[in-house]
Short mmCIF file of C-alpha atoms and ligand atoms in Angstrom, two decimals:
data_model
loop_
_atom_site.label_atom_id
_atom_site.label_comp_id
_atom_site.label_asym_id
_atom_site.label_seq_id
_atom_site.Cartn_x
_atom_site.Cartn_y
_atom_site.Cartn_z
CA MET K 4 3.86 30.64 -55.47
CA ASN K 5 2.67 32.42 -52.28
CA LYS K 6 5.44 33.97 -50.55
CA LYS K 7 6.42 35.64 -47.27
CA LYS K 8 8.75 38.47 -46.78
CA THR K 9 11.15 38.05 -43.73
CA ILE K 10 14.26 40.14 -42.72
CA VAL K 11 16.42 37.44 -44.20
CA GLY K 12 14.50 36.56 -47.55
CA THR K 13 11.26 35.67 -49.16
CA ILE K 14 10.07 32.40 -48.24
CA SER K 15 7.03 30.19 -48.88
CA PRO K 16 4.45 30.31 -45.94
CA GLU K 17 4.64 26.47 -45.86
CA VAL K 18 8.63 26.29 -45.62
CA LEU K 19 8.55 29.36 -43.13
CA SER K 20 6.13 27.76 -40.78
CA PHE K 21 7.88 24.50 -40.92
CA THR K 22 11.47 25.81 -40.22
CA VAL K 23 10.45 28.37 -37.74
CA GLY K 24 8.60 25.65 -35.75
CA ARG K 25 7.74 26.54 -32.41
CA ASP K 26 10.54 29.22 -32.09
CA PRO K 27 8.31 32.11 -32.02
CA PHE K 28 6.69 30.86 -28.77
CA LEU K 29 9.86 29.23 -27.13
CA ASP K 30 12.01 32.20 -27.80
CA ARG K 31 10.04 34.39 -25.65
CA ALA K 32 12.00 32.91 -22.86
CA LEU K 33 15.25 33.98 -24.56
CA LEU K 34 14.34 37.46 -25.03
CA GLU K 35 16.18 38.70 -21.95
CA ALA K 36 19.16 36.82 -22.79
CA ASP K 37 19.05 37.96 -26.24
CA CYS K 38 18.97 41.67 -25.37
CA LEU K 39 21.93 41.11 -22.98
CA GLY K 40 24.01 39.42 -25.65
CA THR K 41 23.29 42.29 -28.12
CA ALA K 42 24.17 44.75 -25.39
CA ALA K 43 27.48 43.21 -24.78
CA HIS K 44 28.14 42.98 -28.60
CA VAL K 45 27.44 46.36 -29.36
CA THR K 46 29.22 47.71 -26.18
CA MET K 47 32.31 45.82 -27.53
CA LEU K 48 32.05 47.00 -31.01
CA SER K 49 31.67 50.63 -29.75
CA LYS K 50 35.29 50.25 -28.11
CA LEU K 51 36.96 48.73 -31.26
CA PRO K 52 39.90 50.77 -32.49
CA LEU K 53 38.36 51.21 -36.08
CA ARG K 54 37.93 54.77 -37.70
CA PRO K 55 35.08 55.57 -38.28
CA ARG K 56 33.72 53.82 -34.96
CA LEU K 57 31.27 50.99 -35.71
CA PHE K 58 29.13 52.74 -32.84
CA SER K 59 29.86 55.99 -30.88
CA ALA K 60 29.36 56.02 -27.28
CA ASP K 61 26.21 57.78 -27.58
CA GLU K 62 24.83 55.19 -30.33
CA ARG K 63 25.80 52.53 -27.73
CA ARG K 64 23.98 54.08 -25.09
CA ARG K 65 20.82 54.55 -27.21
CA VAL K 66 20.90 51.05 -28.28
CA VAL K 67 21.33 49.65 -24.75
CA ALA K 68 18.45 51.79 -23.28
CA GLU K 69 16.20 50.54 -26.21
CA LEU K 70 17.50 47.03 -25.10
CA ILE K 71 16.43 47.56 -21.52
CA ARG K 72 13.00 49.00 -22.71
CA ILE K 73 12.40 45.75 -24.72
CA MET K 74 13.54 43.54 -21.61
CA ARG K 75 10.92 45.48 -19.61
CA VAL K 76 8.30 44.95 -22.25
CA GLY K 77 9.28 41.25 -22.16
CA ARG K 78 8.79 40.99 -18.41
CA ARG K 79 5.20 42.23 -18.86
CA GLY K 80 4.62 39.47 -21.34
CA ALA K 81 4.13 42.19 -24.17
CA PHE K 82 6.90 41.54 -26.62
CA ASP K 83 5.47 39.57 -29.67
CA ILE K 84 7.45 37.43 -31.81
CA GLY K 85 5.70 36.98 -35.08
CA GLU K 86 6.18 33.97 -37.73
CA ALA K 87 7.88 36.46 -40.00
CA ASP K 88 10.48 37.33 -37.45
CA GLN K 89 11.50 33.68 -37.36
CA ASP K 90 12.97 33.95 -34.01
CA VAL K 91 13.70 36.24 -31.16
CA HIS K 92 17.09 37.65 -32.57
CA LEU K 93 15.14 39.01 -35.78
CA ALA K 94 12.28 40.35 -33.65
CA VAL K 95 14.61 42.35 -31.44
CA GLU K 96 16.40 43.67 -34.57
CA ARG K 97 13.12 44.55 -36.20
CA VAL K 98 12.10 46.57 -33.07
CA LEU K 99 15.32 48.23 -32.70
CA THR K 100 15.10 49.15 -36.16
CA ALA K 101 11.63 50.41 -35.94
CA ARG K 102 12.68 52.65 -32.97
CA LEU K 103 16.15 53.52 -33.81
CA GLY K 104 16.17 53.57 -37.61
CA ASP K 105 19.71 52.89 -39.24
CA LEU K 106 21.24 52.36 -35.81
CA GLY K 107 18.91 49.46 -35.29
CA LYS K 108 20.20 47.96 -38.70
CA ARG K 109 23.88 47.97 -37.56
CA VAL K 110 23.39 45.87 -34.31
CA HIS K 111 23.89 42.46 -36.47
CA THR K 112 27.34 43.59 -37.54
CA ALA K 113 29.94 41.08 -37.33
CA ARG K 114 27.86 38.30 -35.75
CA SER K 115 25.33 35.54 -36.69
CA ARG K 116 22.10 34.15 -35.32
CA ASN K 117 24.33 31.22 -34.61
CA ASP K 118 26.58 32.47 -32.09
CA GLN K 119 23.53 34.90 -30.87
CA VAL K 120 21.47 31.88 -30.15
CA ALA K 121 24.42 29.73 -28.68
CA THR K 122 24.89 32.75 -26.23
CA ASP K 123 21.34 33.05 -25.35
CA LEU K 124 20.81 29.60 -24.50
CA ARG K 125 24.05 29.59 -22.26
CA LEU K 126 22.70 32.86 -20.54
CA PHE K 127 19.33 31.28 -20.07
CA ALA K 128 20.70 27.92 -18.84
CA LYS K 129 22.91 29.83 -16.23
CA MET K 130 19.96 31.69 -14.72
CA ARG K 131 18.00 28.40 -14.62
CA LEU K 132 20.89 26.39 -13.19
CA PHE K 133 21.14 29.09 -10.27
CA ASP K 134 17.49 28.15 -9.32
CA ILE K 135 17.74 24.45 -9.86
CA MET K 136 20.86 24.45 -7.54
CA ASP K 137 18.80 26.47 -4.92
CA GLU K 138 15.92 24.24 -5.09
CA ALA K 139 18.11 21.21 -4.74
CA LEU K 140 19.99 22.61 -1.66
CA ALA K 141 16.35 23.48 -0.24
CA LEU K 142 15.39 19.75 -0.68
CA ILE K 143 18.79 18.50 0.78
CA ASP K 144 18.12 20.91 3.80
CA ALA K 145 14.63 19.51 4.22
CA LEU K 146 15.67 15.94 3.97
CA THR K 147 18.72 16.40 6.20
CA ASP K 148 16.55 18.11 8.99
CA LEU K 149 14.28 15.18 8.78
CA ALA K 150 17.21 12.71 9.10
CA VAL K 151 18.88 14.70 11.80
CA LYS K 152 15.25 14.84 13.84
CA HIS K 153 14.81 11.08 13.31
CA ALA K 154 18.39 9.86 13.49
CA ARG K 155 17.22 7.29 16.03
CA THR K 156 13.84 6.47 15.04
CA PRO K 157 13.76 2.78 14.06
CA MET K 158 12.74 1.79 10.46
CA VAL K 159 13.14 -1.55 8.89
CA GLY K 160 15.80 -1.59 6.43
CA ARG K 161 14.97 -3.50 3.33
CA THR K 162 16.82 -5.21 0.42
CA HIS K 163 14.76 -6.47 -2.47
CA LEU K 164 12.00 -4.45 -0.64
CA GLN K 165 12.02 -7.39 1.62
CA PRO K 166 12.56 -6.76 5.48
CA ALA K 167 16.23 -6.93 6.16
CA MET K 168 17.95 -5.36 9.16
CA PRO K 169 17.18 -2.72 11.61
CA SER K 170 17.57 0.90 10.34
CA SER K 171 16.41 4.23 10.78
CA VAL K 172 14.41 6.96 9.37
CA GLY K 173 17.61 9.28 9.54
CA LEU K 174 19.73 6.86 7.65
CA TRP K 175 16.89 6.58 4.91
CA ALA K 176 16.29 10.29 4.61
CA ALA K 177 19.99 11.36 4.44
CA SER K 178 20.59 8.74 1.62
CA HIS K 179 18.21 10.76 -0.45
CA ALA K 180 19.90 13.95 0.45
CA GLU K 181 23.57 12.49 -0.25
CA SER K 182 22.22 11.15 -3.82
CA LEU K 183 21.45 14.67 -4.47
CA LEU K 184 24.54 15.95 -3.28
CA ASP K 185 26.05 13.72 -6.03
CA ASP K 186 23.93 15.16 -8.41
CA LEU K 187 24.91 18.50 -7.43
CA THR K 188 28.49 17.74 -8.21
CA LEU K 189 27.39 16.73 -11.90
CA ILE K 190 25.15 19.94 -12.10
CA ARG K 191 28.04 22.03 -11.13
CA ALA K 192 30.45 20.35 -13.86
CA ALA K 193 27.54 21.11 -16.44
CA TYR K 194 27.41 24.54 -15.09
CA ASP K 195 31.15 24.98 -15.77
CA VAL K 196 30.78 23.62 -19.32
CA ASN K 197 28.07 26.32 -19.91
CA ASP K 198 30.09 28.94 -18.50
CA ARG K 199 31.79 29.74 -21.61
CA ASN K 200 31.13 32.51 -24.01
CA PRO K 201 30.44 31.48 -27.66
CA LEU K 202 29.68 35.12 -28.72
CA GLY K 203 32.04 36.41 -31.35
CA SER K 204 32.31 33.27 -33.24
CA ALA K 205 29.73 34.49 -35.69
CA ALA K 206 28.52 31.65 -38.10
CA GLY K 207 31.37 29.49 -36.90
CA TYR K 208 34.31 30.91 -38.74
CA GLY K 209 34.66 34.21 -36.86
CA VAL K 210 34.88 37.74 -38.93
CA PRO K 211 37.51 39.59 -40.46
CA LEU K 212 37.29 42.25 -37.87
CA PRO K 213 39.41 42.41 -34.69
CA LEU K 214 36.50 41.44 -32.09
CA ASP K 215 37.46 41.71 -28.71
CA ARG K 216 35.76 38.53 -27.30
CA ASP K 217 37.42 38.85 -23.66
CA ALA K 218 35.27 41.90 -23.45
CA THR K 219 31.82 40.42 -24.34
CA THR K 220 32.83 37.52 -21.96
CA ALA K 221 33.35 39.89 -19.11
CA SER K 222 30.19 41.95 -19.95
CA LEU K 223 28.16 38.87 -19.79
CA GLY K 224 29.87 37.44 -16.75
CA PHE K 225 31.09 34.33 -18.46
CA ARG K 226 34.28 32.70 -17.15
CA GLU K 227 36.07 32.62 -20.43
CA PRO K 228 35.36 32.61 -24.17
CA ILE K 229 35.39 29.44 -26.22
CA ARG K 230 38.17 30.50 -28.32
CA ASN K 231 37.77 27.98 -31.20
CA VAL K 232 35.06 29.57 -33.22
CA LEU K 233 34.01 26.38 -34.83
CA TYR K 234 34.02 24.63 -31.61
CA ALA K 235 31.83 27.61 -30.38
CA ALA K 236 29.28 26.68 -33.17
CA SER K 237 29.67 22.91 -32.45
CA ALA K 238 29.33 22.77 -28.79
CA ARG K 239 25.87 24.19 -28.99
CA GLY K 240 23.62 21.04 -28.29
CA LYS K 241 26.53 19.08 -26.64
CA CYS K 242 26.28 21.67 -23.86
CA GLU K 243 22.55 21.32 -23.52
CA SER K 244 23.02 17.56 -23.61
CA ALA K 245 25.56 17.83 -20.73
CA ILE K 246 23.19 19.86 -18.81
CA LEU K 247 20.17 17.65 -19.32
CA SER K 248 22.29 14.48 -18.41
CA ALA K 249 23.18 15.97 -15.04
CA LEU K 250 19.53 16.99 -14.59
CA ALA K 251 18.43 13.36 -15.51
CA GLN K 252 20.90 12.10 -12.86
CA ALA K 253 19.05 14.38 -10.22
CA MET K 254 15.70 12.95 -11.62
CA LEU K 255 16.73 9.47 -10.94
CA SER K 256 17.32 10.29 -7.24
CA LEU K 257 13.97 12.20 -7.09
CA SER K 258 12.26 9.19 -8.55
CA ARG K 259 13.62 6.90 -6.21
CA LEU K 260 12.41 9.09 -3.27
CA ALA K 261 9.16 9.65 -4.69
CA GLU K 262 8.69 5.65 -5.33
CA ASP K 263 9.78 5.20 -1.63
CA MET K 264 7.20 7.79 -0.52
CA THR K 265 4.35 6.35 -2.70
CA LEU K 266 4.98 2.94 -0.69
CA PHE K 267 5.62 4.09 2.43
CA THR K 268 2.62 6.43 2.64
CA MET K 269 0.17 3.38 1.60
CA PRO K 270 -1.97 2.52 4.64
CA GLU K 271 -0.35 -0.95 4.74
CA PHE K 272 2.90 0.65 5.60
CA GLY K 273 1.83 3.88 7.08
CA TYR K 274 5.35 4.90 7.84
CA PHE K 275 4.69 8.53 6.66
CA SER K 276 1.82 10.82 5.77
CA LEU K 277 1.35 14.01 4.05
CA PRO K 278 -1.17 16.63 5.21
CA ARG K 279 -4.40 16.68 3.47
CA ALA K 280 -3.46 19.73 1.56
CA CYS K 281 -0.54 18.27 0.07
CA SER K 282 -2.50 15.19 -1.33
CA THR K 283 -5.25 14.88 -3.76
CA GLY K 284 -8.72 13.61 -3.62
CA SER K 285 -11.04 11.54 -5.78
CA SER K 286 -14.13 12.52 -7.40
CA ILE K 287 -15.93 9.27 -6.55
CA MET K 288 -14.20 7.90 -3.61
CA PRO K 289 -14.68 10.38 -0.64
CA GLN K 290 -12.10 8.77 1.58
CA LYS K 291 -9.19 9.11 -1.27
CA ASN K 292 -5.96 11.16 -0.13
CA ASN K 293 -3.62 10.38 -3.01
CA PRO K 294 0.23 11.10 -3.18
CA ASP K 295 -0.05 12.40 -6.58
CA ILE K 296 2.97 14.75 -6.28
CA TYR K 297 5.19 11.57 -5.97
CA GLU K 298 3.55 9.82 -8.89
CA LEU K 299 4.13 12.88 -11.08
CA VAL K 300 7.87 13.27 -9.98
CA ARG K 301 8.14 9.59 -10.78
CA ALA K 302 6.66 10.25 -14.22
CA LYS K 303 8.41 13.63 -14.79
CA ALA K 304 11.87 11.86 -14.05
CA GLY K 305 10.98 9.72 -17.18
CA ARG K 306 10.11 12.86 -19.11
CA VAL K 307 13.43 14.69 -18.22
CA LEU K 308 15.36 11.42 -19.08
CA GLY K 309 13.40 11.63 -22.41
CA CYS K 310 14.66 15.20 -23.21
CA ALA K 311 18.34 14.20 -22.27
CA THR K 312 17.89 11.39 -24.62
CA ALA K 313 16.26 13.65 -27.49
CA ALA K 314 19.03 16.21 -27.04
CA SER K 315 21.66 13.70 -27.40
CA ALA K 316 20.07 11.72 -30.17
CA ILE K 317 19.83 15.18 -32.15
CA VAL K 318 23.55 15.86 -31.74
CA LYS K 319 24.67 12.43 -32.28
CA GLY K 320 25.90 12.21 -36.06
CA LEU K 321 25.69 15.92 -36.85
CA PRO K 322 28.76 17.33 -38.78
CA CYS K 323 30.97 20.00 -37.49
CA GLY K 324 29.53 23.63 -37.37
CA TYR K 325 26.05 25.04 -37.34
CA ASN K 326 23.31 22.67 -38.35
CA ARG K 327 19.63 23.72 -38.15
CA ASP K 328 18.97 20.39 -36.41
CA LEU K 329 20.20 22.28 -33.24
CA GLN K 330 17.12 24.37 -33.05
CA GLU K 331 15.11 21.16 -32.45
CA ILE K 332 16.93 20.61 -29.11
CA LYS K 333 15.54 23.90 -27.82
CA GLU K 334 12.20 22.94 -26.68
CA VAL K 335 13.38 19.70 -24.79
CA PHE K 336 16.27 21.70 -23.17
CA MET K 337 13.73 24.31 -21.74
CA ASP K 338 11.38 21.48 -21.04
CA GLY K 339 13.88 19.33 -19.11
CA LEU K 340 15.19 22.48 -16.98
CA GLU K 341 11.73 23.60 -16.06
CA THR K 342 10.37 20.02 -15.21
CA ALA K 343 13.51 19.34 -13.11
CA ARG K 344 13.13 22.76 -11.37
CA ALA K 345 9.36 22.03 -10.71
CA CYS K 346 10.01 18.51 -9.19
CA LEU K 347 12.88 20.01 -6.85
CA ASN K 348 10.64 22.76 -5.71
CA ILE K 349 7.62 20.53 -4.72
CA LEU K 350 9.56 18.01 -2.93
CA ALA K 351 11.45 20.74 -1.00
CA PHE K 352 7.98 22.34 -0.42
CA THR K 353 6.56 19.19 0.91
CA THR K 354 9.30 17.13 2.53
CA PRO K 355 9.24 19.61 5.84
CA LYS K 356 5.27 19.02 6.10
CA LEU K 357 5.86 15.09 6.26
CA LYS K 358 4.49 13.42 9.32
CA VAL K 359 6.65 10.41 10.68
CA HIS K 360 4.71 7.85 12.50
CA PRO K 361 7.10 5.90 14.83
CA GLU K 362 4.50 3.42 15.94
CA ALA K 363 3.84 2.21 12.28
CA LEU K 364 7.48 2.13 11.80
CA ALA K 365 7.98 -0.06 14.98
CA ARG K 366 5.25 -2.53 13.62
CA GLY K 367 7.54 -3.59 10.67
CA PHE K 368 10.03 -5.11 13.14
CA THR K 369 9.30 -8.78 12.87
CA PRO K 370 11.62 -11.00 14.82
CA GLU K 371 13.30 -12.04 11.72
CA VAL K 372 14.53 -8.49 11.14
CA PHE K 373 17.08 -9.21 14.28
CA ALA K 374 18.31 -12.49 12.88
CA THR K 375 21.73 -10.88 11.57
CA ASP K 376 22.09 -9.23 15.20
CA ARG K 377 21.68 -12.53 16.73
CA VAL K 378 24.57 -14.02 14.35
CA LEU K 379 26.76 -11.33 15.53
CA ASP K 380 25.81 -11.78 19.21
CA ARG K 381 27.42 -15.29 18.93
CA VAL K 382 30.40 -14.13 16.91
CA ARG K 383 31.10 -11.60 19.70
CA LYS K 384 31.13 -14.44 22.04
CA GLY K 385 33.64 -16.61 19.77
CA GLU K 386 31.83 -18.53 17.24
CA SER K 387 32.89 -18.31 13.62
CA PHE K 388 30.54 -16.33 11.53
CA ARG K 389 29.18 -19.15 9.38
CA THR K 390 28.67 -21.42 12.02
CA ALA K 391 26.81 -18.98 13.82
CA TYR K 392 24.64 -17.92 10.71
CA ASP K 393 24.02 -21.58 10.21
CA HIS K 394 22.82 -21.92 13.55
CA VAL K 395 20.42 -18.93 13.47
CA LYS K 396 19.16 -20.06 10.10
CA ALA K 397 18.16 -23.26 11.44
CA THR K 398 16.45 -21.69 14.43
CA LEU K 399 14.82 -18.68 13.03
CA GLY K 400 11.51 -19.30 14.75
CA ASP K 401 13.50 -18.97 17.88
CA THR K 402 14.35 -15.26 17.45
CA ALA K 403 13.04 -13.37 20.45
CA GLU K 404 11.55 -10.05 19.99
CA MET K 405 14.38 -7.40 20.34
CA ASP K 406 14.19 -3.72 20.92
CA PRO K 407 14.37 -1.80 17.65
CA ALA K 408 15.72 1.29 19.31
CA ALA K 409 18.18 -0.42 21.12
CA SER K 410 19.50 -2.14 18.04
CA VAL K 411 19.69 1.31 16.26
CA GLN K 412 21.87 2.44 19.32
CA THR K 413 24.53 -0.46 18.55
CA ARG K 414 25.09 0.87 14.98
CA PRO K 415 27.27 3.97 14.67
CA CYS K 416 26.49 4.38 10.87
CA LEU K 417 22.84 4.95 11.72
CA ILE K 418 23.28 7.50 14.47
CA ASP K 419 25.54 9.57 12.25
CA PRO K 420 25.48 8.78 8.37
CA GLY K 421 28.09 11.41 7.93
CA PHE K 422 26.01 14.63 8.67
CA ASP K 423 29.04 16.86 9.09
CA ALA K 424 30.53 15.96 5.57
CA MET K 425 27.09 16.32 4.09
CA SER K 426 26.60 19.79 5.42
CA GLU K 427 30.02 20.82 4.38
CA ARG K 428 29.17 19.55 0.92
CA ALA K 429 26.05 21.55 0.87
CA ARG K 430 27.75 24.61 2.28
CA THR K 431 30.31 24.62 -0.45
CA VAL K 432 27.70 24.28 -3.37
CA SER K 433 25.57 27.20 -1.65
CA GLN K 434 28.61 29.41 -1.44
CA PHE K 435 29.44 28.79 -5.04
CA VAL K 436 25.93 29.58 -6.12
CA ILE K 437 25.69 33.03 -4.15
CA GLY K 438 29.13 34.03 -5.42
CA GLU K 439 28.46 33.11 -9.12
CA ARG K 440 24.93 34.67 -8.95
CA ARG K 441 26.52 37.78 -7.54
CA ARG K 442 29.29 37.97 -10.07
CA PHE K 443 26.80 37.25 -12.89
CA HIS K 444 24.57 40.24 -11.72
CA ALA K 445 27.42 42.51 -11.10
CA ALA K 446 28.73 42.08 -14.78
CA LEU K 447 25.19 42.71 -16.28
CA THR K 448 24.65 45.63 -13.89
CA LYS K 449 27.92 47.17 -15.21
CA LEU K 450 26.91 46.39 -18.91
CA LEU K 451 23.37 47.77 -18.75
CA GLY K 452 24.20 50.64 -16.30
CA VAL K 453 20.98 49.97 -14.27
CA PRO K 454 20.78 47.19 -11.42
CA TYR K 455 20.19 43.78 -12.97
CA PRO K 456 18.16 41.87 -12.35
CA LYS K 457 15.73 44.41 -11.05
CA LEU K 458 16.19 46.69 -14.21
CA ALA K 459 14.79 49.75 -12.17
CA SER K 460 16.06 52.90 -13.54
N1 LIG L 510 16.15 29.83 -34.55
C1 LIG L 510 17.56 29.45 -34.94
C2 LIG L 510 18.14 28.30 -34.10
O1 LIG L 510 17.56 27.95 -33.03
C3 LIG L 510 18.41 30.51 -34.95
C4 LIG L 510 19.71 30.37 -35.98
C5 LIG L 510 19.44 30.39 -37.29
N2 LIG L 510 20.77 30.18 -37.92
C6 LIG L 510 20.58 29.80 -39.17
N3 LIG L 510 21.96 29.61 -39.94
N4 LIG L 510 19.62 29.60 -40.01
O2 LIG L 510 19.18 27.48 -34.60
#
């Protein structure tokens, strides 16, 4: 039988290729996290009270310097992971060994690829979640600006998509912002679940050495270690699933915004329009000005929901501990994170460029939209609600044209849909991200001895 030699055994090329799957490609995104994890691990090993030491201070320094070099190579897109490497973990070990000889062969002391990849994914997710929270805050900002600016701009409020009551552009825009604030609550909770360190759990059963898991936790800027080493292995997949579920919620908010925008930019509505440069044309119809970004966001919401479903479906029914099934979550996890980020980003970019058309919005106000106002006018004069309702229903045709702007004025819930509370919530999240990112970068800068994320010497 034809066989291929790898660091961890000689395997038939068919089996190697099937089991490795897309890891050599996907793991390029984990290179930086993997190097950081190895730097933390070796640093911790070098300080263990064992004689002889597992790594001397100088050996630690040489390994970390080499890891920094690898990270820089990775940033230039020049770090190769081959099929025989299987994954980023063994590729880094191969390069460390080629450059440092026996010293490189010692970095895998007291760890497994199981705790390594679990750590990598958590570091990777943390970096992506910072960006995602930033993008979500930028979109919330843009929607809130629009809402404040148009707090009094009349817009027909709809239920069942049918004209219902007088409303405002402000209420509409702020409702989308508030939805995203709720999603940020879920994303923050997922961030907290993710912010725990599995490193040191090895294959899920620890090792017969007094590893200092608090030290690697501090080096990598995690909040705390996952103490139960078996749970540290089993938590892989569930953690990704929790993050993807939070992102799926955000995507539900975005798909609603996208659907509203697809409708309200139709010429038949014309409530809003995007500048030409933010829409796309047609190869045959010269007049076309299509809202593709909204359609794609709507579609990508389905895609992220699919990623979340795939992750939880893979975790469901798995036994305790590491199982290779978990590798299969990697791709949908990365896809879900990147897709959600890209959607938040494009909406944060285009929302400030939206044009609002008050005349078109005013055209939507048929007299019937004021029917409930009329009922309440009668109630104010002493009639019971149901009697007034029956009267107006029987005489709908008599409803006179009313002034939409004046009607908006009479509704405090339209003039201020809770702007102060919303900006307070946004500010809390923003400060959280600033503080967490700073803490994270400070930990990594200390670990590497060069400023992170710049990696400048
Ligand atoms: N690429 C693997 C994964 O993502 C790394 C861990 C392999 N561990 C193992 N016991 N085969 O799961």
